[in-house]
mmCIF file of C-alpha atoms and ligand atoms in Angstrom:
data_model
loop_
_atom_site.group_PDB
_atom_site.id
_atom_site.type_symbol
_atom_site.label_atom_id
_atom_site.label_comp_id
_atom_site.label_asym_id
_atom_site.label_seq_id
_atom_site.Cartn_x
_atom_site.Cartn_y
_atom_site.Cartn_z
ATOM 1 C CA MET A 243 -8.047 -15.054 -3.067
ATOM 2 C CA LEU A 244 -6.789 -12.583 -0.457
ATOM 3 C CA ASP A 245 -4.384 -11.076 -2.988
ATOM 4 C CA SER A 246 -7.113 -10.389 -5.533
ATOM 5 C CA PHE A 247 -9.408 -9.087 -2.791
ATOM 6 C CA LEU A 248 -6.694 -6.641 -1.679
ATOM 7 C CA ARG A 249 -6.205 -5.416 -5.239
ATOM 8 C CA SER A 250 -9.948 -4.793 -5.503
ATOM 9 C CA VAL A 251 -10.254 -2.667 -2.355
ATOM 10 C CA ASP A 252 -7.520 -0.055 -2.940
ATOM 11 C CA PRO A 253 -9.964 2.890 -2.773
ATOM 12 C CA GLU A 254 -11.373 1.640 0.532
ATOM 13 C CA TRP A 255 -8.191 1.988 2.599
ATOM 14 C CA PRO A 256 -8.586 5.616 3.743
ATOM 15 C CA ALA A 257 -12.165 5.191 5.008
ATOM 16 C CA THR A 258 -11.349 1.804 6.529
ATOM 17 C CA LEU A 259 -8.365 3.156 8.416
ATOM 18 C CA GLY A 260 -10.420 6.146 9.507
ATOM 19 C CA ARG A 261 -12.770 3.723 11.243
ATOM 20 C CA LEU A 262 -9.953 1.584 12.646
ATOM 21 C CA TYR A 263 -7.801 4.394 14.076
ATOM 22 C CA PRO A 264 -9.907 4.954 17.227
ATOM 23 C CA ARG A 265 -9.529 1.238 18.022
ATOM 24 C CA ILE A 266 -5.710 1.353 17.766
ATOM 25 C CA HIS A 267 -3.760 1.916 20.990
ATOM 26 C CA ALA A 268 -2.543 5.511 21.351
ATOM 27 C CA VAL A 269 1.061 4.334 21.200
ATOM 28 C CA ASP A 270 0.588 3.354 17.534
ATOM 29 C CA ARG A 271 -2.406 5.380 16.329
ATOM 30 C CA ASP A 272 -0.467 8.259 14.783
ATOM 31 C CA ALA A 273 2.437 5.952 13.928
ATOM 32 C CA THR A 274 0.083 3.849 11.784
ATOM 33 C CA ARG A 275 -1.183 6.953 9.979
ATOM 34 C CA ILE A 276 2.393 8.061 9.365
ATOM 35 C CA TRP A 277 3.329 4.623 7.991
ATOM 36 C CA PHE A 278 0.498 4.752 5.453
ATOM 37 C CA SER A 279 1.713 8.181 4.345
ATOM 38 C CA LEU A 280 5.261 6.866 3.953
ATOM 39 C CA TYR A 281 4.301 4.030 1.611
ATOM 40 C CA PRO A 282 1.554 5.401 -0.661
ATOM 41 C CA LEU A 283 -0.206 3.017 -2.999
ATOM 42 C CA LEU A 284 -0.088 5.637 -5.726
ATOM 43 C CA LEU A 285 3.697 5.548 -5.874
ATOM 44 C CA HIS A 286 3.690 1.758 -5.749
ATOM 45 C CA GLU A 287 1.216 1.520 -8.622
ATOM 46 C CA ARG A 288 3.225 3.889 -10.776
ATOM 47 C CA SER A 289 6.481 2.114 -10.036
ATOM 48 C CA GLU A 290 4.907 -1.248 -10.957
ATOM 49 C CA VAL A 291 3.943 -0.179 -14.444
ATOM 50 C CA THR A 292 7.068 1.729 -15.377
ATOM 51 C CA GLY A 293 9.240 0.178 -18.031
ATOM 52 C CA ASP A 294 12.205 2.393 -17.250
ATOM 53 C CA ARG A 295 12.952 2.631 -13.544
ATOM 54 C CA ALA A 296 15.772 5.134 -13.937
ATOM 55 C CA ALA A 297 13.531 7.507 -15.914
ATOM 56 C CA PHE A 298 10.736 6.950 -13.396
ATOM 57 C CA GLU A 299 13.002 7.950 -10.521
ATOM 58 C CA VAL A 300 14.188 11.047 -12.360
ATOM 59 C CA PHE A 301 10.617 12.028 -13.218
ATOM 60 C CA TYR A 302 9.466 11.801 -9.587
ATOM 61 C CA GLN A 303 12.807 13.106 -8.247
ATOM 62 C CA LEU A 304 13.014 10.032 -6.048
ATOM 63 C CA ARG A 305 15.965 9.593 -3.735
ATOM 64 C CA GLY A 306 16.445 6.877 -1.132
ATOM 65 C CA PRO A 307 14.719 3.473 -0.912
ATOM 66 C CA TYR A 308 11.059 4.180 -1.687
ATOM 67 C CA ARG A 309 9.816 0.659 -2.466
ATOM 68 C CA LEU A 310 8.106 -1.165 0.364
ATOM 69 C CA GLN A 311 9.258 -4.481 -1.049
ATOM 70 C CA ASP A 312 12.823 -3.553 -0.085
ATOM 71 C CA ALA A 313 11.892 -2.944 3.552
ATOM 72 C CA ILE A 314 9.041 -5.287 4.429
ATOM 73 C CA HIS A 315 10.551 -6.295 7.801
ATOM 74 C CA THR A 316 11.844 -2.873 8.814
ATOM 75 C CA SER A 317 9.501 -0.218 7.390
ATOM 76 C CA HIS A 318 7.493 -0.176 10.642
ATOM 77 C CA ARG A 319 10.389 -0.059 13.099
ATOM 78 C CA PHE A 320 8.986 3.115 14.636
ATOM 79 C CA LEU A 321 5.798 1.366 15.759
ATOM 80 C CA TYR A 322 5.467 -0.288 19.140
ATOM 81 C CA GLY A 323 3.708 -3.054 17.198
ATOM 82 C CA HIS A 324 6.903 -3.732 15.224
ATOM 83 C CA ARG A 325 7.699 -6.345 17.869
ATOM 84 C CA PHE A 326 4.613 -8.277 16.708
ATOM 85 C CA TRP A 327 5.663 -8.271 13.044
ATOM 86 C CA PRO A 328 6.491 -12.006 12.750
ATOM 87 C CA ALA A 329 3.027 -12.802 14.181
ATOM 88 C CA ALA A 330 1.357 -10.218 11.917
ATOM 89 C CA ARG A 331 3.069 -11.656 8.844
ATOM 90 C CA ARG A 332 2.131 -15.233 9.802
ATOM 91 C CA ALA A 333 -1.485 -14.260 10.447
ATOM 92 C CA THR A 334 -1.685 -12.383 7.133
ATOM 93 C CA LEU A 335 -0.230 -15.224 5.088
ATOM 94 C CA SER A 336 -2.729 -17.696 6.545
ATOM 95 C CA ALA A 337 -5.693 -15.291 6.397
ATOM 96 C CA ASP A 338 -8.632 -15.338 4.015
ATOM 97 C CA VAL A 339 -11.134 -12.664 3.131
ATOM 98 C CA ALA A 340 -13.356 -12.087 6.164
ATOM 99 C CA GLY A 341 -15.989 -9.820 4.641
ATOM 100 C CA THR A 342 -15.050 -6.168 4.252
ATOM 101 C CA LEU A 343 -11.521 -4.796 4.363
ATOM 102 C CA GLU A 344 -12.170 -3.601 7.915
ATOM 103 C CA GLU A 345 -13.350 -7.065 8.972
ATOM 104 C CA THR A 346 -10.345 -8.668 7.276
ATOM 105 C CA VAL A 347 -7.901 -6.416 9.147
ATOM 106 C CA ALA A 348 -9.674 -7.232 12.412
ATOM 107 C CA ALA A 349 -9.578 -10.966 11.628
ATOM 108 C CA VAL A 350 -5.815 -10.824 11.035
ATOM 109 C CA ALA A 351 -5.376 -8.907 14.306
ATOM 110 C CA ARG A 352 -7.383 -11.564 16.188
ATOM 111 C CA GLN A 353 -5.063 -14.287 14.903
ATOM 112 C CA MET A 354 -2.065 -12.572 16.475
ATOM 113 C CA ASP A 355 -2.902 -13.428 20.077
ATOM 114 C CA HIS A 356 -2.305 -9.918 21.370
ATOM 115 C CA PRO A 357 -4.882 -7.386 22.537
ATOM 116 C CA GLU A 358 -6.707 -5.886 19.541
ATOM 117 C CA PRO A 359 -5.576 -2.272 20.170
ATOM 118 C CA LEU A 360 -1.943 -3.384 19.892
ATOM 119 C CA SER A 361 -2.506 -5.669 16.898
ATOM 120 C CA LEU A 362 -4.759 -3.649 14.588
ATOM 121 C CA GLY A 363 -2.163 -1.154 13.363
ATOM 122 C CA ILE A 364 0.495 -3.704 12.487
ATOM 123 C CA ALA A 365 -2.188 -6.031 11.037
ATOM 124 C CA ALA A 366 -3.301 -3.254 8.656
ATOM 125 C CA ILE A 367 0.332 -2.653 7.736
ATOM 126 C CA ALA A 368 0.878 -6.374 7.098
ATOM 127 C CA LEU A 369 -2.091 -6.464 4.705
ATOM 128 C CA MET A 370 -0.884 -3.382 2.841
ATOM 129 C CA THR A 371 2.576 -4.946 2.660
ATOM 130 C CA LEU A 372 1.022 -8.069 1.133
ATOM 131 C CA ARG A 373 -0.775 -5.786 -1.335
ATOM 132 C CA GLN A 374 2.429 -4.040 -2.396
ATOM 133 C CA ALA A 375 4.983 -6.838 -2.044
ATOM 134 C CA PRO A 376 3.237 -10.253 -2.232
ATOM 135 C CA GLU A 377 6.236 -12.270 -3.359
ATOM 136 C CA ARG A 378 8.639 -10.788 -0.830
ATOM 137 C CA MET A 379 6.062 -11.163 1.914
ATOM 138 C CA ARG A 380 5.802 -14.908 1.230
ATOM 139 C CA THR A 381 9.449 -15.718 0.649
ATOM 140 C CA SER A 382 11.360 -13.492 3.056
ATOM 141 C CA GLU A 383 11.476 -14.590 6.697
ATOM 142 C CA PRO A 384 11.812 -11.924 9.371
ATOM 143 C CA ALA A 385 14.303 -12.266 12.173
ATOM 144 C CA PRO A 386 12.674 -13.537 15.377
ATOM 145 C CA SER A 387 11.316 -10.756 17.562
ATOM 146 C CA SER A 388 13.713 -9.733 20.286
ATOM 147 C CA SER A 389 12.273 -9.674 23.772
ATOM 148 C CA HIS A 390 10.929 -6.301 24.826
ATOM 149 C CA THR A 391 9.499 -5.757 28.238
ATOM 150 C CA GLU A 392 8.461 -2.106 28.010
ATOM 151 C CA THR A 393 4.694 -1.755 28.163
ATOM 152 C CA PRO A 394 2.913 0.464 25.605
ATOM 153 C CA GLU A 395 1.932 2.785 28.454
ATOM 154 C CA ALA A 396 5.574 3.165 29.519
ATOM 155 C CA TRP A 397 6.592 3.728 25.888
ATOM 156 C CA LEU A 398 3.947 6.406 25.495
ATOM 157 C CA LYS A 399 4.938 8.036 28.774
ATOM 158 C CA ARG A 400 8.558 8.170 27.637
ATOM 159 C CA ARG A 401 7.484 9.747 24.334
ATOM 160 C CA GLU A 402 5.363 12.355 26.073
ATOM 161 C CA ALA A 403 7.694 13.007 29.012
ATOM 162 C CA LYS A 404 7.947 16.707 29.724
ATOM 163 C CA PRO A 405 11.016 18.051 31.527
ATOM 164 C CA GLY A 406 10.339 19.363 35.002
ATOM 165 C CA PHE A 407 11.090 22.898 36.125
ATOM 166 C CA PHE A 408 14.775 22.192 36.899
ATOM 167 C CA GLY A 409 15.102 20.075 33.778
ATOM 168 C CA ARG A 410 13.984 23.053 31.703
ATOM 169 C CA LEU A 411 16.560 25.241 33.449
ATOM 170 C CA THR A 412 19.490 22.880 33.107
ATOM 171 C CA SER A 413 19.102 21.161 29.736
ATOM 172 C CA LYS A 414 17.766 21.865 26.269
ATOM 173 C CA PRO A 415 14.666 20.098 24.976
ATOM 174 C CA ARG A 416 15.390 17.330 22.489
ATOM 175 C CA ILE A 417 14.017 16.179 19.167
ATOM 176 C CA VAL A 418 13.910 12.366 19.195
ATOM 177 C CA PHE A 419 14.294 10.791 15.758
ATOM 178 C CA ASN A 420 14.629 7.160 16.879
ATOM 179 C CA GLU A 421 12.615 6.148 19.922
ATOM 180 C CA GLN A 422 14.342 2.765 20.151
ATOM 181 C CA ASP A 423 17.842 4.227 20.331
ATOM 182 C CA PRO A 424 18.889 6.019 23.542
ATOM 183 C CA ALA A 425 21.251 8.087 21.371
ATOM 184 C CA GLY A 426 18.582 8.833 18.757
ATOM 185 C CA SER A 427 17.968 12.495 19.554
ATOM 186 C CA PHE A 428 19.522 15.942 19.194
ATOM 187 C CA PRO A 429 19.112 19.088 21.310
ATOM 188 C CA LEU A 430 17.071 22.069 20.287
ATOM 189 C CA ASN A 431 17.236 25.785 20.911
ATOM 190 C CA PRO A 432 13.539 26.639 21.283
ATOM 191 C CA THR A 433 12.083 28.416 18.214
ATOM 192 C CA GLN A 434 14.723 26.877 15.923
ATOM 193 C CA ASP A 435 13.395 25.059 12.916
ATOM 194 C CA ILE A 436 13.930 21.322 13.205
ATOM 195 C CA THR A 437 16.519 21.042 10.424
ATOM 196 C CA MET A 438 18.573 23.873 11.918
ATOM 197 C CA ALA A 439 18.633 22.068 15.264
ATOM 198 C CA ALA A 440 19.544 18.795 13.544
ATOM 199 C CA CYS A 441 22.593 20.438 11.971
ATOM 200 C CA GLU A 442 24.134 20.804 15.429
ATOM 201 C CA ASP A 443 24.365 16.997 15.551
ATOM 202 C CA LYS A 444 27.741 16.231 13.944
ATOM 203 C CA ARG A 445 27.588 12.452 13.942
ATOM 204 C CA PRO A 446 28.332 10.815 10.532
ATOM 205 C CA TYR A 447 24.795 10.189 9.292
ATOM 206 C CA HIS A 448 25.964 10.576 5.704
ATOM 207 C CA LEU A 449 27.634 7.155 6.019
ATOM 208 C CA HIS A 450 24.216 5.486 6.412
ATOM 209 C CA ASP A 451 21.962 7.762 4.351
ATOM 210 C CA PRO A 452 23.531 9.180 1.154
ATOM 211 C CA ARG A 453 20.942 11.973 1.178
ATOM 212 C CA CYS A 454 22.577 13.412 4.312
ATOM 213 C CA PHE A 455 25.520 15.773 4.121
ATOM 214 C CA GLU A 456 28.521 15.474 6.398
ATOM 215 C CA ASP A 457 28.136 17.498 9.626
ATOM 216 C CA MET A 458 24.530 18.404 8.833
ATOM 217 C CA GLY A 459 22.666 15.982 11.065
ATOM 218 C CA PRO A 460 20.286 13.072 10.539
ATOM 219 C CA ILE A 461 17.564 14.890 8.551
ATOM 220 C CA PRO A 462 18.396 15.149 4.826
ATOM 221 C CA VAL A 463 18.133 18.740 3.604
ATOM 222 C CA GLU A 464 18.687 20.585 0.346
ATOM 223 C CA CYS A 465 16.965 23.921 -0.153
ATOM 224 C CA ARG A 466 15.907 24.819 3.420
ATOM 225 C CA SER A 467 13.154 26.914 1.874
ATOM 226 C CA GLY A 468 10.293 24.453 1.553
ATOM 227 C CA SER A 469 10.873 23.841 -2.156
ATOM 228 C CA CYS A 470 12.512 20.465 -2.589
ATOM 229 C CA GLY A 471 10.664 18.215 -0.101
ATOM 230 C CA THR A 472 13.840 16.481 1.057
ATOM 231 C CA CYS A 473 13.255 17.183 4.743
ATOM 232 C CA TRP A 474 9.786 15.685 5.246
ATOM 233 C CA VAL A 475 9.180 14.024 8.606
ATOM 234 C CA GLY A 476 6.345 12.330 10.498
ATOM 235 C CA VAL A 477 5.448 13.598 13.956
ATOM 236 C CA LEU A 478 4.935 10.837 16.525
ATOM 237 C CA GLY A 479 4.759 13.043 19.607
ATOM 238 C CA GLY A 480 5.108 16.606 20.858
ATOM 239 C CA ASN A 481 3.030 18.043 18.018
ATOM 240 C CA GLU A 482 1.748 20.696 20.411
ATOM 241 C CA ASN A 483 5.331 22.029 20.622
ATOM 242 C CA LEU A 484 5.571 22.601 16.878
ATOM 243 C CA SER A 485 4.562 25.691 14.962
ATOM 244 C CA PRO A 486 1.302 25.452 13.007
ATOM 245 C CA ALA A 487 1.719 24.745 9.296
ATOM 246 C CA THR A 488 1.743 28.030 7.376
ATOM 247 C CA ALA A 489 -0.145 28.639 4.157
ATOM 248 C CA TYR A 490 3.188 28.383 2.344
ATOM 249 C CA GLU A 491 4.045 24.984 3.868
ATOM 250 C CA ARG A 492 0.553 23.751 2.974
ATOM 251 C CA LYS A 493 0.997 24.794 -0.643
ATOM 252 C CA ARG A 494 4.345 23.101 -0.850
ATOM 253 C CA MET A 495 3.027 19.905 0.726
ATOM 254 C CA GLU A 496 0.202 19.833 -1.796
ATOM 255 C CA TYR A 497 2.721 20.225 -4.589
ATOM 256 C CA LEU A 498 5.092 17.633 -3.188
ATOM 257 C CA GLY A 499 2.271 15.122 -2.684
ATOM 258 C CA TYR A 500 3.207 13.932 0.812
ATOM 259 C CA TRP A 501 -0.226 14.601 2.266
ATOM 260 C CA ASP A 502 -2.018 11.465 1.163
ATOM 261 C CA ALA A 503 -5.783 11.823 0.875
ATOM 262 C CA GLY A 504 -7.470 10.023 3.722
ATOM 263 C CA PHE A 505 -4.358 9.256 5.726
ATOM 264 C CA GLU A 506 -3.526 12.844 6.594
ATOM 265 C CA ASP A 507 -5.798 15.562 7.943
ATOM 266 C CA ARG A 508 -4.718 18.381 5.679
ATOM 267 C CA ALA A 509 -6.901 20.869 7.536
ATOM 268 C CA ALA A 510 -5.212 20.199 10.892
ATOM 269 C CA ALA A 511 -3.269 23.129 12.315
ATOM 270 C CA ARG A 512 -0.394 20.747 13.015
ATOM 271 C CA PRO A 513 -0.500 17.857 10.514
ATOM 272 C CA LEU A 514 1.379 14.637 11.204
ATOM 273 C CA ILE A 515 3.548 15.009 8.104
ATOM 274 C CA ARG A 516 5.642 18.189 7.971
ATOM 275 C CA LEU A 517 8.543 19.845 6.202
ATOM 276 C CA ALA A 518 11.161 20.020 8.967
ATOM 277 C CA CYS A 519 12.776 23.139 7.501
ATOM 278 C CA GLN A 520 9.444 24.959 7.786
ATOM 279 C CA THR A 521 8.607 23.731 11.298
ATOM 280 C CA GLN A 522 9.814 25.522 14.401
ATOM 281 C CA ALA A 523 9.879 23.654 17.704
ATOM 282 C CA SER A 524 9.432 25.273 21.088
ATOM 283 C CA GLY A 525 9.825 22.057 23.079
ATOM 284 C CA PRO A 526 10.535 18.319 22.779
ATOM 285 C CA ALA A 527 9.084 16.255 19.971
ATOM 286 C CA SER A 528 9.449 12.785 18.463
ATOM 287 C CA ILE A 529 9.738 12.413 14.700
ATOM 288 C CA VAL A 530 10.184 9.764 12.002
ATOM 289 C CA ILE A 531 12.633 10.460 9.179
ATOM 290 C CA PRO A 532 11.326 8.776 5.984
ATOM 291 C CA PRO A 533 13.972 6.780 4.070
ATOM 292 C CA TRP A 534 13.125 8.468 0.764
ATOM 293 C CA CYS A 535 11.903 11.735 -0.719
ATOM 294 C CA GLY A 536 10.408 12.769 -4.048
ATOM 295 C CA VAL A 537 7.837 14.945 -5.803
ATOM 296 C CA PHE A 538 4.579 13.378 -6.912
ATOM 297 C CA GLY A 539 1.922 15.939 -6.109
ATOM 298 C CA PRO A 540 1.073 16.588 -9.791
ATOM 299 C CA THR A 541 0.393 12.869 -10.285
ATOM 300 C CA ARG A 542 -1.714 12.813 -7.140
ATOM 301 C CA ARG A 543 -3.760 15.693 -8.484
ATOM 302 C CA GLU A 544 -4.450 13.790 -11.718
ATOM 303 C CA ARG A 545 -5.876 11.027 -9.497
ATOM 304 C CA GLU A 546 -7.728 13.429 -7.201
ATOM 305 C CA PRO A 547 -9.077 16.119 -9.523
ATOM 306 C CA GLY A 548 -10.576 18.115 -6.658
ATOM 307 C CA ARG A 549 -7.174 18.998 -5.279
ATOM 308 C CA HIS A 550 -5.686 22.418 -5.796
ATOM 309 C CA ASN A 551 -2.905 22.887 -8.290
ATOM 310 C CA GLU A 552 -0.959 25.267 -6.143
ATOM 311 C CA GLY A 553 2.564 25.589 -4.936
ATOM 312 C CA GLY A 554 4.428 26.209 -8.170
ATOM 313 C CA CYS A 555 7.053 24.103 -9.847
ATOM 314 C CA VAL A 556 10.149 22.620 -8.401
ATOM 315 C CA SER A 557 13.030 23.308 -10.673
HETATM 316 S S1 FES B 210 15.108 21.241 2.776
HETATM 317 FE FE1 FES B 210 13.968 21.538 0.950
HETATM 318 S S2 FES B 210 11.917 21.504 1.641
HETATM 319 FE FE2 FES B 210 13.065 21.443 3.494
#
């Protein structure tokens, strides 16, 4: 019953999340929006109906693990609410339709026994995960949550910490790409673009992500000119330290299809989803590096006829 309900409300997700976002704790509000941009239903639907996965991946220029079903327990690691995932999964699997999609998300969140602002984001993610990966959701058990004592306020404060006067004099600002890992950051020379700064980080990221090149940092890059879409990132914090998106970056994002209708404010001066090679940073920021990249803007435009067909082709 819940499965068929979820299949019937696909078009309602953007408006529903728009109403839920103000109720989500600030620590996970933008993170939830980023997650929904990272796992678009459109790509899932197309991948479900393809008869030739290899041809599908070539057509959409897909690289890296793009299917939510392969990452149901880890896709949301960058959320504070990730620690509540076992409870969110349990509540989702025992849930029934509770009226509208919004009411169903809220009902799942209530079953989790945590304050609603901390539960809503991961509850919405759990329902979308059930929508995209029902079998895996039911049969794959997550590892028990490890104990975390950091409060969401402390987490948020750490994300937004600004160096003091002497800190600015003595050390470079940093771009954090993994908030859970004390070593998950690299230094920045202010006004550098984010991929250029990442290249100064010589750790062997290519051993874990085949899209990365040796000695070129944790953010996969190819063209460095805004064409290929390899370097897309989500911005969790420090957006005010990033350059506004230019008209060129906007065109490329439309072409690449990363700005999902409803989940991303395309008119914002500093959107939450950016091309790192087109984004200069003047101070610290916290980002999410998606595990995959591809080009599906043309398909998105077929679905959303009102969208501009700009940005040119990617050869
Ligand atoms: S590296 Fe190609 S778009 Fe940034």
